[in-house]
């Protein structure tokens, strides 16, 4: 049966990186609201123009905009067939409630990590604009083979506009302001919330991951 997975964690916790690993063992569709919003910003759409103001300030984009975007994406055939893995959604109780009305969630994976471990991850992150592959220039295991270019397709890597010290602080505060309420919301359903150690998501074996995902 197709799965509904939610990946939850602070900015830079490793949601996108873990999603890439999970995709290799489960045929779920990866839906990152951050990536969808950035696509809209690049494309100059109305959604992108409105969202950019919030993203640049490290604030949450209004619920109604993000909820509409996710509903549309998860109504598509590929998701109906293969299930979904949401990355960065829901981030508020309102978003979680809206999601419950349209989809069944099997697991909420919370990536636990301390703030002091995140700064280097955020400042060192680079990503491919073509395939989305994520790198880190401060981590030997996560560096591209050729500096500045994607290993997979040779495209130049980019740094996100919100990956700077000032916006990171704001994103962190936004996360702290919402995270407990969302985790408490899902904790009411026994067995739903599964915690993973954010310092070792790269090392987790396929077996460990499958156990976490049930
Ligand atoms: P979004 O794009 O979701 O950003 P975020 O939540 O801040 O998370 P990141 O993408 O920064 O981090 P990640 O957890 O994916 O980490 P990654 O795997 O890349 O959202 C951006 C903005 O859009 C928000 O601020 C908001 O404005 C808006 N938005 C999005 N969703 C919204 C919603 N639902 N509601 C309202 N607004 C919304 O890894 C980070 C770095 O660490 C990489 O360099 C990676 O190589 C490295 N790394 C990963 N794992 C490890 C590891 N285990 N060890 C060492 N390094 C690691
Ligand atoms: Mg991400």
mmCIF file of C-alpha atoms and ligand atoms in Angstrom:
data_model
loop_
_atom_site.group_PDB
_atom_site.id
_atom_site.type_symbol
_atom_site.label_atom_id
_atom_site.label_comp_id
_atom_site.label_asym_id
_atom_site.label_seq_id
_atom_site.Cartn_x
_atom_site.Cartn_y
_atom_site.Cartn_z
ATOM 1 C CA UNK A 1 0.000 0.000 0.000
ATOM 2 C CA UNK A 2 1.311 3.515 -0.771
ATOM 3 C CA UNK A 3 2.673 5.527 2.121
ATOM 4 C CA UNK A 4 2.162 9.006 3.525
ATOM 5 C CA UNK A 5 5.332 10.164 5.242
ATOM 6 C CA UNK A 6 6.119 13.525 6.832
ATOM 7 C CA UNK A 7 9.724 14.652 7.372
ATOM 8 C CA UNK A 8 9.950 17.257 10.116
ATOM 9 C CA UNK A 9 12.948 19.162 11.435
ATOM 10 C CA UNK A 10 14.758 22.460 11.875
ATOM 11 C CA UNK A 11 16.313 24.414 8.999
ATOM 12 C CA UNK A 12 19.310 22.400 7.842
ATOM 13 C CA UNK A 13 18.338 19.332 9.909
ATOM 14 C CA UNK A 14 18.738 17.174 6.807
ATOM 15 C CA UNK A 15 15.164 16.685 5.555
ATOM 16 C CA UNK A 16 16.085 16.961 1.872
ATOM 17 C CA UNK A 17 19.162 14.771 2.289
ATOM 18 C CA UNK A 18 17.218 12.080 4.154
ATOM 19 C CA UNK A 19 14.439 12.263 1.560
ATOM 20 C CA UNK A 20 16.968 11.370 -1.145
ATOM 21 C CA UNK A 21 18.008 8.299 0.841
ATOM 22 C CA UNK A 22 14.438 7.184 1.474
ATOM 23 C CA UNK A 23 13.565 7.534 -2.229
ATOM 24 C CA UNK A 24 16.100 4.812 -2.958
ATOM 25 C CA UNK A 25 14.239 2.290 -0.791
ATOM 26 C CA UNK A 26 10.606 3.396 -1.126
ATOM 27 C CA UNK A 27 8.830 4.477 -4.328
ATOM 28 C CA UNK A 28 7.241 7.557 -2.695
ATOM 29 C CA UNK A 29 7.047 10.990 -4.355
ATOM 30 C CA UNK A 30 9.198 13.592 -2.603
ATOM 31 C CA UNK A 31 7.251 16.826 -2.109
ATOM 32 C CA UNK A 32 9.314 19.662 -0.593
ATOM 33 C CA UNK A 33 7.326 22.836 -0.023
ATOM 34 C CA UNK A 34 10.574 24.836 0.115
ATOM 35 C CA UNK A 35 11.582 23.478 -3.321
ATOM 36 C CA UNK A 36 8.103 24.134 -4.759
ATOM 37 C CA UNK A 37 8.176 27.699 -3.449
ATOM 38 C CA UNK A 38 11.680 28.310 -4.823
ATOM 39 C CA UNK A 39 10.535 27.002 -8.240
ATOM 40 C CA UNK A 40 7.733 29.571 -8.112
ATOM 41 C CA UNK A 41 10.191 32.319 -7.141
ATOM 42 C CA UNK A 42 12.498 31.391 -10.049
ATOM 43 C CA UNK A 43 9.534 31.232 -12.415
ATOM 44 C CA UNK A 44 8.315 34.689 -11.304
ATOM 45 C CA UNK A 45 4.765 33.426 -10.585
ATOM 46 C CA UNK A 46 2.303 35.334 -8.362
ATOM 47 C CA UNK A 47 2.800 32.695 -5.648
ATOM 48 C CA UNK A 48 6.568 33.094 -5.988
ATOM 49 C CA UNK A 49 6.436 36.887 -5.717
ATOM 50 C CA UNK A 50 4.329 36.784 -2.547
ATOM 51 C CA UNK A 51 6.281 33.890 -1.003
ATOM 52 C CA UNK A 52 9.695 35.483 -1.529
ATOM 53 C CA UNK A 53 8.947 38.308 0.913
ATOM 54 C CA UNK A 54 8.330 35.792 3.687
ATOM 55 C CA UNK A 55 11.150 33.428 2.739
ATOM 56 C CA UNK A 56 13.746 36.208 2.692
ATOM 57 C CA UNK A 57 12.727 37.154 6.207
ATOM 58 C CA UNK A 58 12.847 33.581 7.486
ATOM 59 C CA UNK A 59 9.104 33.670 8.149
ATOM 60 C CA UNK A 60 6.471 31.124 7.209
ATOM 61 C CA UNK A 61 4.587 31.683 3.987
ATOM 62 C CA UNK A 62 0.851 32.059 4.854
ATOM 63 C CA UNK A 63 -0.910 28.753 5.517
ATOM 64 C CA UNK A 64 -3.539 29.144 2.795
ATOM 65 C CA UNK A 65 -0.901 29.542 0.064
ATOM 66 C CA UNK A 66 1.139 26.524 1.132
ATOM 67 C CA UNK A 67 -1.892 24.340 1.822
ATOM 68 C CA UNK A 68 -3.300 25.026 -1.658
ATOM 69 C CA UNK A 69 0.073 24.196 -3.230
ATOM 70 C CA UNK A 70 0.397 20.890 -1.360
ATOM 71 C CA UNK A 71 -3.202 19.845 -2.000
ATOM 72 C CA UNK A 72 -2.692 20.377 -5.711
ATOM 73 C CA UNK A 73 0.568 18.434 -5.773
ATOM 74 C CA UNK A 74 -0.645 15.430 -3.799
ATOM 75 C CA UNK A 75 -3.796 15.124 -5.923
ATOM 76 C CA UNK A 76 -1.664 14.142 -8.943
ATOM 77 C CA UNK A 77 -1.556 10.618 -10.328
ATOM 78 C CA UNK A 78 2.060 9.837 -9.383
ATOM 79 C CA UNK A 79 1.254 10.520 -5.717
ATOM 80 C CA UNK A 80 -2.004 8.558 -5.857
ATOM 81 C CA UNK A 81 -0.052 5.598 -7.209
ATOM 82 C CA UNK A 82 3.151 5.756 -5.138
ATOM 83 C CA UNK A 83 2.314 7.734 -2.008
ATOM 84 C CA UNK A 84 4.169 10.813 -0.771
ATOM 85 C CA UNK A 85 6.958 11.996 1.447
ATOM 86 C CA UNK A 86 6.357 15.581 2.546
ATOM 87 C CA UNK A 87 9.475 17.588 3.390
ATOM 88 C CA UNK A 88 8.891 20.836 5.278
ATOM 89 C CA UNK A 89 5.105 20.451 5.464
ATOM 90 C CA UNK A 90 3.134 20.668 7.713
ATOM 91 C CA UNK A 91 4.832 23.360 9.820
ATOM 92 C CA UNK A 92 1.775 24.606 11.695
ATOM 93 C CA UNK A 93 -1.169 22.859 13.360
ATOM 94 C CA UNK A 94 -3.449 24.508 10.770
ATOM 95 C CA UNK A 95 -1.424 22.879 7.982
ATOM 96 C CA UNK A 96 -1.518 19.504 9.772
ATOM 97 C CA UNK A 97 -5.292 19.717 10.180
ATOM 98 C CA UNK A 98 -5.741 20.639 6.513
ATOM 99 C CA UNK A 99 -3.557 17.697 5.499
ATOM 100 C CA UNK A 100 -5.561 15.282 7.656
ATOM 101 C CA UNK A 101 -8.668 16.227 5.700
ATOM 102 C CA UNK A 102 -7.199 15.123 2.372
ATOM 103 C CA UNK A 103 -4.608 12.418 3.104
ATOM 104 C CA UNK A 104 -3.659 9.596 5.453
ATOM 105 C CA UNK A 105 -0.345 9.959 7.267
ATOM 106 C CA UNK A 106 1.517 6.801 8.298
ATOM 107 C CA UNK A 107 4.646 8.242 9.909
ATOM 108 C CA UNK A 108 6.027 11.581 11.050
ATOM 109 C CA UNK A 109 9.818 11.403 11.126
ATOM 110 C CA UNK A 110 11.300 14.084 13.383
ATOM 111 C CA UNK A 111 14.994 14.792 12.775
ATOM 112 C CA UNK A 112 16.493 15.869 16.121
ATOM 113 C CA UNK A 113 19.492 18.168 16.027
ATOM 114 C CA UNK A 114 21.024 20.925 18.148
ATOM 115 C CA UNK A 115 21.197 24.490 16.891
ATOM 116 C CA UNK A 116 25.007 24.625 17.100
ATOM 117 C CA UNK A 117 25.269 21.779 14.560
ATOM 118 C CA UNK A 118 23.147 23.610 12.012
ATOM 119 C CA UNK A 119 25.056 26.798 11.216
ATOM 120 C CA UNK A 120 27.835 25.038 9.242
ATOM 121 C CA UNK A 121 25.274 22.954 7.410
ATOM 122 C CA UNK A 122 23.318 26.009 6.339
ATOM 123 C CA UNK A 123 26.301 28.155 5.400
ATOM 124 C CA UNK A 124 28.076 25.318 3.592
ATOM 125 C CA UNK A 125 25.091 24.039 1.641
ATOM 126 C CA UNK A 126 25.161 24.228 -2.132
ATOM 127 C CA UNK A 127 22.593 22.638 -4.431
ATOM 128 C CA UNK A 128 22.099 21.801 -8.053
ATOM 129 C CA UNK A 129 19.466 23.935 -9.773
ATOM 130 C CA UNK A 130 18.853 21.185 -12.335
ATOM 131 C CA UNK A 131 18.487 17.969 -10.292
ATOM 132 C CA UNK A 132 18.269 19.398 -6.738
ATOM 133 C CA UNK A 133 21.155 17.303 -5.377
ATOM 134 C CA UNK A 134 22.395 18.741 -2.069
ATOM 135 C CA UNK A 135 26.081 19.205 -1.153
ATOM 136 C CA UNK A 136 28.094 20.731 1.666
ATOM 137 C CA UNK A 137 31.407 22.422 1.042
ATOM 138 C CA UNK A 138 32.489 22.041 4.705
ATOM 139 C CA UNK A 139 31.950 18.285 4.855
ATOM 140 C CA UNK A 140 34.341 15.985 2.989
ATOM 141 C CA UNK A 141 31.686 13.314 2.514
ATOM 142 C CA UNK A 142 29.229 15.816 1.063
ATOM 143 C CA UNK A 143 31.478 17.928 -1.165
ATOM 144 C CA UNK A 144 31.073 17.863 -4.934
ATOM 145 C CA UNK A 145 33.946 16.107 -6.734
ATOM 146 C CA UNK A 146 34.614 19.220 -8.789
ATOM 147 C CA UNK A 147 34.187 22.383 -6.702
ATOM 148 C CA UNK A 148 31.108 24.366 -7.725
ATOM 149 C CA UNK A 149 29.570 21.738 -10.037
ATOM 150 C CA UNK A 150 27.045 18.937 -9.624
ATOM 151 C CA UNK A 151 28.495 15.394 -9.717
ATOM 152 C CA UNK A 152 25.366 14.067 -11.409
ATOM 153 C CA UNK A 153 24.933 16.486 -14.322
ATOM 154 C CA UNK A 154 27.788 19.028 -14.216
ATOM 155 C CA UNK A 155 25.425 21.985 -13.618
ATOM 156 C CA UNK A 156 26.827 24.927 -11.604
ATOM 157 C CA UNK A 157 25.820 24.744 -7.940
ATOM 158 C CA UNK A 158 23.978 27.573 -6.200
ATOM 159 C CA UNK A 159 23.639 28.894 -2.678
ATOM 160 C CA UNK A 160 20.137 29.651 -1.449
ATOM 161 C CA UNK A 161 19.250 33.305 -0.731
ATOM 162 C CA UNK A 162 18.076 32.353 2.776
ATOM 163 C CA UNK A 163 21.292 30.476 3.648
ATOM 164 C CA UNK A 164 23.040 33.272 5.515
ATOM 165 C CA UNK A 165 23.672 33.917 9.249
ATOM 166 C CA UNK A 166 20.912 36.504 9.680
ATOM 167 C CA UNK A 167 18.116 34.604 7.929
ATOM 168 C CA UNK A 168 19.197 31.342 9.552
ATOM 169 C CA UNK A 169 18.619 32.908 13.025
ATOM 170 C CA UNK A 170 15.141 33.984 11.937
ATOM 171 C CA UNK A 171 14.313 30.596 10.405
ATOM 172 C CA UNK A 172 15.477 28.903 13.598
ATOM 173 C CA UNK A 173 13.262 31.142 15.750
ATOM 174 C CA UNK A 174 10.312 30.490 13.446
ATOM 175 C CA UNK A 175 10.905 26.736 13.780
ATOM 176 C CA UNK A 176 11.143 26.917 17.584
ATOM 177 C CA UNK A 177 7.905 28.898 17.662
ATOM 178 C CA UNK A 178 5.910 26.206 15.811
ATOM 179 C CA UNK A 179 7.616 22.851 16.242
ATOM 180 C CA UNK A 180 6.315 21.724 19.655
ATOM 181 C CA UNK A 181 2.708 22.360 18.670
ATOM 182 C CA UNK A 182 3.036 20.289 15.481
ATOM 183 C CA UNK A 183 4.839 17.415 17.223
ATOM 184 C CA UNK A 184 2.231 17.462 20.029
ATOM 185 C CA UNK A 185 -0.534 17.356 17.427
ATOM 186 C CA UNK A 186 0.863 14.176 15.861
ATOM 187 C CA UNK A 187 1.871 12.659 19.224
ATOM 188 C CA UNK A 188 -1.828 12.242 20.059
ATOM 189 C CA UNK A 189 -1.824 9.349 17.581
ATOM 190 C CA UNK A 190 0.161 6.483 19.188
ATOM 191 C CA UNK A 191 3.258 5.398 17.253
ATOM 192 C CA UNK A 192 2.934 8.158 14.677
ATOM 193 C CA UNK A 193 5.999 10.222 15.657
ATOM 194 C CA UNK A 194 9.403 8.599 15.158
ATOM 195 C CA UNK A 195 12.572 10.458 16.177
ATOM 196 C CA UNK A 196 15.891 10.069 14.395
ATOM 197 C CA UNK A 197 19.291 11.437 15.435
ATOM 198 C CA UNK A 198 20.125 14.200 12.946
ATOM 199 C CA UNK A 199 23.868 13.727 13.395
ATOM 200 C CA UNK A 200 23.740 10.230 11.954
ATOM 201 C CA UNK A 201 21.086 10.255 9.237
ATOM 202 C CA UNK A 202 23.845 9.795 6.627
ATOM 203 C CA UNK A 203 25.022 6.608 8.340
ATOM 204 C CA UNK A 204 21.587 5.031 8.831
ATOM 205 C CA UNK A 205 21.338 1.666 7.104
ATOM 206 C CA UNK A 206 18.481 0.654 4.828
ATOM 207 C CA UNK A 207 17.247 -1.676 7.572
ATOM 208 C CA UNK A 208 17.256 1.076 10.178
ATOM 209 C CA UNK A 209 15.384 3.397 7.868
ATOM 210 C CA UNK A 210 12.788 0.763 7.019
ATOM 211 C CA UNK A 211 12.268 0.152 10.746
ATOM 212 C CA UNK A 212 11.726 3.876 11.358
ATOM 213 C CA UNK A 213 9.259 4.104 8.470
ATOM 214 C CA UNK A 214 7.406 0.960 9.564
HETATM 215 P P1 LIG B 1 12.744 24.843 3.294
HETATM 216 O O1 LIG B 1 13.360 24.827 1.960
HETATM 217 O O2 LIG B 1 11.917 23.691 3.717
HETATM 218 O O3 LIG B 1 13.880 25.127 4.354
HETATM 219 P P2 LIG B 1 14.145 24.616 5.838
HETATM 220 O O4 LIG B 1 13.022 24.004 6.570
HETATM 221 O O5 LIG B 1 14.784 25.787 6.495
HETATM 222 O O6 LIG B 1 15.071 23.406 5.647
HETATM 223 P P3 LIG B 1 16.310 23.309 4.719
HETATM 224 O O7 LIG B 1 15.891 22.986 3.336
HETATM 225 O O8 LIG B 1 17.169 24.513 4.939
HETATM 226 O O9 LIG B 1 17.099 22.109 5.380
HETATM 227 P P4 LIG B 1 16.908 20.543 5.243
HETATM 228 O O10 LIG B 1 16.372 20.036 6.526
HETATM 229 O O11 LIG B 1 16.202 20.161 3.999
HETATM 230 O O12 LIG B 1 18.437 20.134 5.163
HETATM 231 P P5 LIG B 1 19.324 19.575 3.927
HETATM 232 O O13 LIG B 1 19.029 18.136 3.701
HETATM 233 O O14 LIG B 1 19.307 20.505 2.778
HETATM 234 O O15 LIG B 1 11.855 26.174 3.442
HETATM 235 C C1 LIG B 1 12.371 27.416 3.049
HETATM 236 C C2 LIG B 1 11.353 28.510 3.343
HETATM 237 O O16 LIG B 1 10.160 28.293 2.578
HETATM 238 C C3 LIG B 1 10.874 28.631 4.790
HETATM 239 O O17 LIG B 1 11.747 29.412 5.578
HETATM 240 C C4 LIG B 1 9.502 29.284 4.602
HETATM 241 O O18 LIG B 1 9.634 30.662 4.371
HETATM 242 C C5 LIG B 1 8.988 28.620 3.329
HETATM 243 N N1 LIG B 1 8.217 27.397 3.602
HETATM 244 C C6 LIG B 1 8.568 26.118 3.247
HETATM 245 N N2 LIG B 1 7.640 25.250 3.674
HETATM 246 C C7 LIG B 1 6.676 25.980 4.299
HETATM 247 C C8 LIG B 1 5.471 25.637 4.972
HETATM 248 N N3 LIG B 1 5.061 24.367 5.100
HETATM 249 N N4 LIG B 1 4.739 26.633 5.516
HETATM 250 C C9 LIG B 1 5.122 27.926 5.379
HETATM 251 N N5 LIG B 1 6.259 28.328 4.790
HETATM 252 C C10 LIG B 1 7.035 27.349 4.240
HETATM 253 O O19 LIG B 1 20.781 19.624 4.626
HETATM 254 C C11 LIG B 1 21.352 20.869 4.993
HETATM 255 C C12 LIG B 1 22.881 20.781 4.821
HETATM 256 O O20 LIG B 1 23.383 19.832 5.747
HETATM 257 C C13 LIG B 1 23.313 20.284 3.431
HETATM 258 O O21 LIG B 1 24.480 20.951 3.050
HETATM 259 C C14 LIG B 1 23.573 18.780 3.629
HETATM 260 O O22 LIG B 1 24.561 18.312 2.736
HETATM 261 C C15 LIG B 1 24.033 18.747 5.084
HETATM 262 N N6 LIG B 1 23.634 17.515 5.793
HETATM 263 C C16 LIG B 1 22.447 16.870 5.706
HETATM 264 N N7 LIG B 1 22.429 15.789 6.525
HETATM 265 C C17 LIG B 1 23.644 15.781 7.168
HETATM 266 C C18 LIG B 1 24.226 14.931 8.152
HETATM 267 N N8 LIG B 1 23.576 13.858 8.652
HETATM 268 N N9 LIG B 1 25.479 15.219 8.594
HETATM 269 C C19 LIG B 1 26.157 16.305 8.108
HETATM 270 N N10 LIG B 1 25.649 17.148 7.171
HETATM 271 C C20 LIG B 1 24.402 16.893 6.716
HETATM 272 MG MG1 LIG B 2 15.300 21.249 2.443
#
